[in-house]
Short mmCIF file of C-alpha atoms in Angstrom, two decimals:
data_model
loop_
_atom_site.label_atom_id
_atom_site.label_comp_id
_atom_site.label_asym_id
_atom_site.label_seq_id
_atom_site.Cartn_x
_atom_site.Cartn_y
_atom_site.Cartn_z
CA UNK A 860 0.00 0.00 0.00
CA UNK A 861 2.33 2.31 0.74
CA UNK A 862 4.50 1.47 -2.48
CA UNK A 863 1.12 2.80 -4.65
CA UNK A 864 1.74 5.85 -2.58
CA UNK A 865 4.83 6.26 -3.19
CA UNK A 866 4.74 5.05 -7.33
CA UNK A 867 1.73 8.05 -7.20
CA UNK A 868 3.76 10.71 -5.58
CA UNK A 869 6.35 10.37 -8.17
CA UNK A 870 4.15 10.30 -10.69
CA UNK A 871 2.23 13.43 -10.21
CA UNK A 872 5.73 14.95 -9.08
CA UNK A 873 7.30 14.17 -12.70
CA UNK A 874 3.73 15.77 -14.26
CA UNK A 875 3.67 18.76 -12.15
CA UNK A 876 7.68 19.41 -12.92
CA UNK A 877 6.58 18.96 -16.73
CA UNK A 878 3.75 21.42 -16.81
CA UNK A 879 6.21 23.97 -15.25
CA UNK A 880 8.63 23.91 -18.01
CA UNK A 881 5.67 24.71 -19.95
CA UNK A 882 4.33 27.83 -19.18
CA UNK A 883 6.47 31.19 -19.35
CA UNK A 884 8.67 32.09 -17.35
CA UNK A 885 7.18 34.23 -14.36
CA UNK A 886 7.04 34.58 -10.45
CA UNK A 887 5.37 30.91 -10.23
CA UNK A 888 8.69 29.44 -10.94
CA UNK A 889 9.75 31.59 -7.89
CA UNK A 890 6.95 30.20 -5.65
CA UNK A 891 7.70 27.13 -6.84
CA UNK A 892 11.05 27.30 -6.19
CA UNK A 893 9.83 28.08 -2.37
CA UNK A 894 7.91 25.73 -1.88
CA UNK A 895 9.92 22.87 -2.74
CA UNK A 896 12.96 24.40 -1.49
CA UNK A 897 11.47 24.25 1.97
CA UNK A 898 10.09 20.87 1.38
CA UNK A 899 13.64 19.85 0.89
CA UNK A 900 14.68 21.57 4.13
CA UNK A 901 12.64 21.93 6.41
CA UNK A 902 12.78 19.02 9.50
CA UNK A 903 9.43 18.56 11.36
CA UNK A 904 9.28 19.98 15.03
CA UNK A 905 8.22 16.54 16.40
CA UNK A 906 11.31 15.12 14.70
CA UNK A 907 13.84 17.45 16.36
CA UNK A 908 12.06 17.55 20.01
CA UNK A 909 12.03 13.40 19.63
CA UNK A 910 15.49 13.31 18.74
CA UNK A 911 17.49 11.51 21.33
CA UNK A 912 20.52 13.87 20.61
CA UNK A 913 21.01 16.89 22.90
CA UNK A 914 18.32 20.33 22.69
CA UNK A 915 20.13 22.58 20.67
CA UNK A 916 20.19 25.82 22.88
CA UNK A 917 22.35 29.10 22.92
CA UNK A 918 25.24 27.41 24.68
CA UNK A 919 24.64 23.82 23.19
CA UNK A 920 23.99 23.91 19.65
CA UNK A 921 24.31 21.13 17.46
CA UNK A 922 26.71 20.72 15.46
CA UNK A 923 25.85 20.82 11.40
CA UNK A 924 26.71 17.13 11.32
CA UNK A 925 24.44 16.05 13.51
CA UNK A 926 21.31 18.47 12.73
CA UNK A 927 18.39 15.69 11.31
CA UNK A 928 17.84 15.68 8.03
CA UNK A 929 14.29 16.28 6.83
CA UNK A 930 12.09 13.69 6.30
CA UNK A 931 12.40 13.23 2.10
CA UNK A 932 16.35 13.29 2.16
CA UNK A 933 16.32 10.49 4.52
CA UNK A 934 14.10 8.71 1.93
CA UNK A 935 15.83 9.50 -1.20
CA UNK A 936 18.66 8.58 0.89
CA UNK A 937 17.61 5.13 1.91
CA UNK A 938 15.75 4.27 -1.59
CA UNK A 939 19.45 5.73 -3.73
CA UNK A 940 21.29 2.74 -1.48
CA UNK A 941 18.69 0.36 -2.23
CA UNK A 942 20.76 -2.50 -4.19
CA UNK A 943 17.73 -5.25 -4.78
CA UNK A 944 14.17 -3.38 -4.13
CA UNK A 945 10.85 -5.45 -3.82
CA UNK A 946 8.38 -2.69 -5.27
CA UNK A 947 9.88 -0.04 -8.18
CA UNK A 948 9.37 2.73 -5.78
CA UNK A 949 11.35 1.05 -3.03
CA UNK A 950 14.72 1.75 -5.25
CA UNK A 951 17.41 4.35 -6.73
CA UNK A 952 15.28 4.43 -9.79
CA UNK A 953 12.10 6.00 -8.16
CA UNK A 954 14.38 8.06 -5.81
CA UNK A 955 15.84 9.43 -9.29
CA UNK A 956 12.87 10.35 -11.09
CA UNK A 957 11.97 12.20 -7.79
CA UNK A 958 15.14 14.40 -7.76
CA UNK A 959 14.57 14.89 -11.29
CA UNK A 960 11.70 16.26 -10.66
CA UNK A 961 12.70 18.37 -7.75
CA UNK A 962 15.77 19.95 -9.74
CA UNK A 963 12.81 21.21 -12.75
CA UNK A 964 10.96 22.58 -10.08
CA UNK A 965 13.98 24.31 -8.07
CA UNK A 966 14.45 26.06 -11.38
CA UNK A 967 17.65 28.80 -10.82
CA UNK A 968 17.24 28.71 -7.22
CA UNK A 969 19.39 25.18 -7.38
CA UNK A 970 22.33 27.18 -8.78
CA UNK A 971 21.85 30.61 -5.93
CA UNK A 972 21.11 28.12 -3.19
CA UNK A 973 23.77 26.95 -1.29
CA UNK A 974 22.44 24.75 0.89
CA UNK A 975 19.70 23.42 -1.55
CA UNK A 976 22.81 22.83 -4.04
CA UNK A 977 24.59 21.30 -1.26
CA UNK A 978 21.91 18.52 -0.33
CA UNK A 979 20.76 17.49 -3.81
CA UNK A 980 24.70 16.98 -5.07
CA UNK A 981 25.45 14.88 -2.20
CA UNK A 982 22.19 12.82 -2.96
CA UNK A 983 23.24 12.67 -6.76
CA UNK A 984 26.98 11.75 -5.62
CA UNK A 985 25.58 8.82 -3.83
CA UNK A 986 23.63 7.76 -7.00
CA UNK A 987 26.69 8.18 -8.66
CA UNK A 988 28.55 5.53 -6.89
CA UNK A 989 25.87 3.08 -6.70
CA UNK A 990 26.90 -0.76 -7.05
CA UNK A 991 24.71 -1.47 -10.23
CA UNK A 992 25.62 0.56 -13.49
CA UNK A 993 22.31 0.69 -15.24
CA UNK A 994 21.55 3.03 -11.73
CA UNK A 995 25.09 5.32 -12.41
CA UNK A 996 23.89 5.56 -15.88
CA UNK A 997 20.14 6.75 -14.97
CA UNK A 998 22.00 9.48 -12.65
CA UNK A 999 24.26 10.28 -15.22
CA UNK A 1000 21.16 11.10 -17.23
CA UNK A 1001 19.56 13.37 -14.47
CA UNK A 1002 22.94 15.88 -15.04
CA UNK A 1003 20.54 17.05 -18.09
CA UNK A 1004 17.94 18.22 -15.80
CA UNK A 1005 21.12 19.93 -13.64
CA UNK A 1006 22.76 21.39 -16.67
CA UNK A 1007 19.04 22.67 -18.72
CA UNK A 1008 18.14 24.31 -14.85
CA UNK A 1009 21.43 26.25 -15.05
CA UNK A 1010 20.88 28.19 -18.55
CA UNK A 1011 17.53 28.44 -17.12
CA UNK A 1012 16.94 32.74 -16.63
CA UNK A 1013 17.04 33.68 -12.79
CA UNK A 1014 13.72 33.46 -10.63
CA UNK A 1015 11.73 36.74 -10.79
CA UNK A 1016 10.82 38.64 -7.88
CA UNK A 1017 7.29 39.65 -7.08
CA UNK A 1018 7.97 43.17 -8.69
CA UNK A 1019 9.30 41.69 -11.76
CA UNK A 1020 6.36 39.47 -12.36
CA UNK A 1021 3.60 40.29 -15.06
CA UNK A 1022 1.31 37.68 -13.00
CA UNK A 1023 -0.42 39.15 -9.99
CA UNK A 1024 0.34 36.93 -7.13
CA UNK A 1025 -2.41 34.44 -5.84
CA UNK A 1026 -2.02 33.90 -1.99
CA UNK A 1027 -3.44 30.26 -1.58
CA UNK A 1028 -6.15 31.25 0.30
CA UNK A 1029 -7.33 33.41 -2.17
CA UNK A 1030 -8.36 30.41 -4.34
CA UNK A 1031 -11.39 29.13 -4.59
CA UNK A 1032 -11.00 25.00 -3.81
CA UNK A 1033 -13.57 24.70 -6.77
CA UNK A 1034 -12.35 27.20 -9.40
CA UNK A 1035 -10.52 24.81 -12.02
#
């Protein structure tokens, strides 16, 4: 059950990443570029106060190394080392497509991003040395989406934009 999940999430994450390289460039690339950007980031409150390791406070912080990585890293993370999966989105391939996906959607922002350049090369560096070589091959193919997002034109500011912006709750759930 939670395979289908998983096979769906890519899915609509590889459609949603296509669509976007389809309409012209505007501010939605920025938003979109937000909202996956924190996505990638962001680690849930319950997961930091559950953590076992020490309360990072003003005279104990914790170190960069051992800060918990957000909740999707650890899965591309787990599914990249995957050598034998059961289910197609148990393994490097799915985790692929999905950072394919995520790199379309990051736009720019990968290449002005430090830290969101920093997490998805160290994911793509551990496709990269992957025991099987039809897997190094498949991330050798996801460079494209790397190299086409870096002649991409910079993410426009709100000023910039020709497109009003649309706060979500603005929209109406039934309006498509």
């Amino acid at each position: 059950r939670e395979s289908k999940l998983f096979t769906l999430f890519g899915n609509a994450l590889g459609g949603f990443a296509l669509a976007s390289t389809r309409i012209p460039h505007s501010y939605l690339h920025t938003r979109m570029y937000s909202e996956v950007a924190s996505f990638l980031t962001t680690v849930p409150e319950s997961y930091v106060t559950s953590s076992p390791q020490k309360q990072a406070g003003p005279s104990n912080k914790l170190s960069p190394s051992k800060t918990p990585d957000p909740l999707i890293v650890r899965t591309l993370r787990a599914t990249l080392n995957e050598v034998a999966p059961i289910m197609p989105a148990q393994g490097p391939v799915w985790a692929l497509s999905v950072l394919g996906s995520c790199v379309i959607l990051l736009g720019h922002g990968l290449c002005t991003s430090p830290t969101i350049s920093r997490i998805i090369s160290a994911l793509f560096a551990l496709a990269m040395r992957h025991r099987k070589s039809s897997v190094r091959g498949l991330a050798f193919l996801m460079w494209r989406c790397v190299t086409w997002v870096y002649f991409r034109p910079p993410l426009l500011t709100e000023e910039e934009s020709d497109i009003p912006a649309i706060e979500p709750e603005e929209c109406e759930p039934n309006s498509i």
